[in-house]
Short mmCIF file of C-alpha atoms in Angstrom, two decimals:
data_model
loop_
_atom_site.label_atom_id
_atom_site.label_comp_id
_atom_site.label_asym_id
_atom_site.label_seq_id
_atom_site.Cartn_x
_atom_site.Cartn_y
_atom_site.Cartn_z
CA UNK D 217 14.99 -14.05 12.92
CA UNK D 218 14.81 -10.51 13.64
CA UNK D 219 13.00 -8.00 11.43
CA UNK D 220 15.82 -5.89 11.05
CA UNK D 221 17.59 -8.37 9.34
CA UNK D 222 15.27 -8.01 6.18
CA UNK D 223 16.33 -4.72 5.79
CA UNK D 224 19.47 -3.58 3.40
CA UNK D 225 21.56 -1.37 5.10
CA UNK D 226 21.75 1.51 2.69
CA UNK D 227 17.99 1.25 2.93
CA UNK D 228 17.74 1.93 6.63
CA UNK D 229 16.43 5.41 6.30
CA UNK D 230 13.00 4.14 4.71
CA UNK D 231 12.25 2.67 8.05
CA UNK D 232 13.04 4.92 10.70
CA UNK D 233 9.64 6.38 10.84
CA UNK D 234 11.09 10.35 10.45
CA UNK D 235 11.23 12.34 7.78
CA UNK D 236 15.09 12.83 8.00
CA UNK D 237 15.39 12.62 3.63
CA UNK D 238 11.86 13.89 3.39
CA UNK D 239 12.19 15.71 -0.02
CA UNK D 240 12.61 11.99 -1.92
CA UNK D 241 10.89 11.41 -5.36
CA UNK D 242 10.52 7.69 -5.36
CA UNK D 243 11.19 4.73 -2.93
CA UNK D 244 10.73 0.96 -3.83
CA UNK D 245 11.02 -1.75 -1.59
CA UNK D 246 10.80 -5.61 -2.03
CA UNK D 247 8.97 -7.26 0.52
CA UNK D 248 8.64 -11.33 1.15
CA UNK D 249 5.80 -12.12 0.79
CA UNK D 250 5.03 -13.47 4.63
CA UNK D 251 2.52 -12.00 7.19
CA UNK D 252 5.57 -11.72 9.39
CA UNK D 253 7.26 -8.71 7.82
CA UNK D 254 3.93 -6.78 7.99
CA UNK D 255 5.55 -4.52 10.76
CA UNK D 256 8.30 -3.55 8.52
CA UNK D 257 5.75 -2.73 5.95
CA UNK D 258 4.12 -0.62 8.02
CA UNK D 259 7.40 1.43 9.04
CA UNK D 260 7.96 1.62 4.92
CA UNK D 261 4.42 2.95 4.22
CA UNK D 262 4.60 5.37 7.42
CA UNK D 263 8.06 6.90 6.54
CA UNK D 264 7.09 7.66 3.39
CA UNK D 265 4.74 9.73 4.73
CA UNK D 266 6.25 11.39 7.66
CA UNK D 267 6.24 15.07 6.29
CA UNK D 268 2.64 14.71 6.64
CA UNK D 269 -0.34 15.22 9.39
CA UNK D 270 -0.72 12.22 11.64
CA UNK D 271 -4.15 11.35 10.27
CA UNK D 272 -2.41 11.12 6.81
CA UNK D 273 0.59 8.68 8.01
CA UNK D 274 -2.65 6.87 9.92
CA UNK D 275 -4.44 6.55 6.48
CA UNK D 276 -1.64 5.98 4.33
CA UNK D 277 0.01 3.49 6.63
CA UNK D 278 -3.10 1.72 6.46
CA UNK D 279 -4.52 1.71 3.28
CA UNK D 280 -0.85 0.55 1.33
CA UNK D 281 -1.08 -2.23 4.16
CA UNK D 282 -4.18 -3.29 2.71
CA UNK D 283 -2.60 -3.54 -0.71
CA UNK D 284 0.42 -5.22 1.08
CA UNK D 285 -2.11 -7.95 2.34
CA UNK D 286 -4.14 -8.55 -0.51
CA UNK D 287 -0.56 -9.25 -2.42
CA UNK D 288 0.32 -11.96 0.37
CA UNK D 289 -3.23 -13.92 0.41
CA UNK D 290 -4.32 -13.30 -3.10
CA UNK D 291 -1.30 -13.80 -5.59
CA UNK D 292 1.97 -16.35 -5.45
CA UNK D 293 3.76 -13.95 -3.48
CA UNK D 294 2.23 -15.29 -0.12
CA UNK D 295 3.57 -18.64 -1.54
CA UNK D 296 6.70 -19.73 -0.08
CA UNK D 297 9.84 -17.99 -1.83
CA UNK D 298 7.30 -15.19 -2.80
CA UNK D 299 7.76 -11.33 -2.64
CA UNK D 300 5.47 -8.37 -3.84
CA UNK D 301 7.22 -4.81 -4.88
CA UNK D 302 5.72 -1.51 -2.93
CA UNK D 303 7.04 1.67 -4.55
CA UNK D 304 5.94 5.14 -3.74
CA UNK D 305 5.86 8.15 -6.05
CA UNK D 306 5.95 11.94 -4.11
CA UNK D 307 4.32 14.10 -5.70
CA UNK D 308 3.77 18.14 -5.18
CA UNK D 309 -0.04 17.29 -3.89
CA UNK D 310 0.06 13.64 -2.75
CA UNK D 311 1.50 10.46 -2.64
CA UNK D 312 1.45 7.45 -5.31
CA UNK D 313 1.71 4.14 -3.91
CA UNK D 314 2.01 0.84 -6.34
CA UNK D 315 1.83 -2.61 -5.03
CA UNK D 316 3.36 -5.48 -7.71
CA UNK D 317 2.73 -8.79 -7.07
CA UNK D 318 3.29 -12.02 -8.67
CA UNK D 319 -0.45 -12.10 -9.37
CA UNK D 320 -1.11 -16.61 -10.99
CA UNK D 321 -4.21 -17.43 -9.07
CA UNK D 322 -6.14 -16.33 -11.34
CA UNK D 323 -6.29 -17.26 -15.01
CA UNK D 324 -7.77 -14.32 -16.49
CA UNK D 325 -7.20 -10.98 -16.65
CA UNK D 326 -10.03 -8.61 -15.04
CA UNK D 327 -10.19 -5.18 -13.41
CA UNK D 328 -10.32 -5.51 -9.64
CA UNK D 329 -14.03 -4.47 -8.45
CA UNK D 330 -14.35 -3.52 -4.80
CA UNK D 331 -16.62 -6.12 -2.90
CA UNK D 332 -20.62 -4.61 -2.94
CA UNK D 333 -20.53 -5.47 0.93
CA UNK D 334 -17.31 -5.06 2.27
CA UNK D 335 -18.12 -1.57 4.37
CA UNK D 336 -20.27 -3.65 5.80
CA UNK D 337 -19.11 -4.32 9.13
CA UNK D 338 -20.76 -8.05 9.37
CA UNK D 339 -18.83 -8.65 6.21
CA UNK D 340 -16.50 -11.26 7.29
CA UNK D 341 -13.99 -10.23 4.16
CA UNK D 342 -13.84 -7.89 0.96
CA UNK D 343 -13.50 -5.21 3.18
CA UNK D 344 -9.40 -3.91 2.11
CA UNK D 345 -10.30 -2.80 -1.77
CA UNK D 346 -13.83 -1.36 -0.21
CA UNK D 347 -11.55 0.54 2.49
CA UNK D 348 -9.22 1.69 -0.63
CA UNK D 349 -11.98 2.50 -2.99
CA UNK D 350 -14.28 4.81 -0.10
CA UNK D 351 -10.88 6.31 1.56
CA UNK D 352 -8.22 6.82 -1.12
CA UNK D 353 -8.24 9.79 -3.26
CA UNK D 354 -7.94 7.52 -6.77
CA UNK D 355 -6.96 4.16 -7.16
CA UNK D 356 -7.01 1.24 -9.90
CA UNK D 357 -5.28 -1.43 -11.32
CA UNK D 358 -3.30 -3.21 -14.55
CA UNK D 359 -5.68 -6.39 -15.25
CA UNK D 360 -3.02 -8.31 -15.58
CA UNK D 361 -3.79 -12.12 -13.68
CA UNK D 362 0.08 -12.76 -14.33
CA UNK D 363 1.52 -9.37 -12.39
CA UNK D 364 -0.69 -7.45 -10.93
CA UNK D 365 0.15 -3.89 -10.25
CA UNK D 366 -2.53 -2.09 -8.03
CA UNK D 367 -1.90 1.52 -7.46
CA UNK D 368 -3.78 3.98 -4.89
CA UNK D 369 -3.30 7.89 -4.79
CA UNK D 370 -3.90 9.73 -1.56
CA UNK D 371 -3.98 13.59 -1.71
CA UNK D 372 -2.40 15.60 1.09
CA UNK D 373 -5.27 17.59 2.09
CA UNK D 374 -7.60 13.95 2.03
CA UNK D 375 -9.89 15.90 -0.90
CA UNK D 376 -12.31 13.07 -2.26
CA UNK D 377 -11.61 10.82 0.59
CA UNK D 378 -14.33 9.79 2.72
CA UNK D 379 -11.90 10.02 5.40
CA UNK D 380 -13.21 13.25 6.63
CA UNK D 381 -16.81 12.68 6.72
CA UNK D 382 -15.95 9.55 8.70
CA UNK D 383 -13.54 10.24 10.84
CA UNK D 384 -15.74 12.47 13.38
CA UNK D 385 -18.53 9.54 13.98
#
């Protein structure tokens, strides 16, 4: 089945990878929740930021893909007939991204702690909420085991983001 087919037509526009309605306040998409439709994801996340410089698309592509992910293999939504919500906020200085899932594997509710090793690059997982906590500006998380809503903020200018200390090595 072709990716395209996922995609509601009046909702064409938050693929297309330009900025051609860049002055948007919110977009929300529901994705199934299936490593398949990762590409579309990626065309959502980097749309959203198309105004932007290509380092920020790069980062902000990447790190809501994480989020994306961690919704598929760590909640129902990578169950079959499972979907996770991304919606992004524009704001004057950044953007607000907010992954819901269907949370249910786990039976209590806790704050999300990053991994202690997962910069690590002989860490064989734990590395996507490392990534997010060392690269986005802010991010956090509701505590709820039942629907988990995990949010990331990414200033425009990268302030706070280890991003560029890193990116030169």
């Amino acid at each position: 089945m072709p990716l395209a087919s996922f995609i509601r037509p009046f909702q064409r526009h938050y693929f297309s990878g330009t900025p051609e309605r860049p002055n948007y306040r919110a977009r929300s998409y529901d994705f199934a929740g299936t490593p398949a439709v990762m590409p579309l994801v990626r065309a959502f996340l980097d749309t959203c930021a198309a105004t932007e410089s290509g380092d920020y698309r790069y980062l902000f592509t990447l790190l809501g893909s994480e989020l994306a992910n961690n919704a598929i293999r760590h909640s129902l939504s990578g169950h079959p007939g499972g979907s996770y919500t991304l919606r992004v906020h524009r704001h004057k200085e950044g953007l607000h991204l907010t992954c819901r899932d269907r949370g249910g594997l786990r039976t209590r509710n806790a704050r999300l702690v990053p991994h202690p090793r997962g910069l690590d690059p002989d860490a064989e997982s734990g590395r996507g909420l490392a990534m997010i906590d060392a690269l986005a500006t802010d991010w956090g998380d509701n505590g709820n085991a039942e629907y988990r809503s995990v949010w990331l903020y990414l200033a425009h200018d990268l302030d706070r983001s280890r991003w560029n200390t890193t990116a030169g090595l």
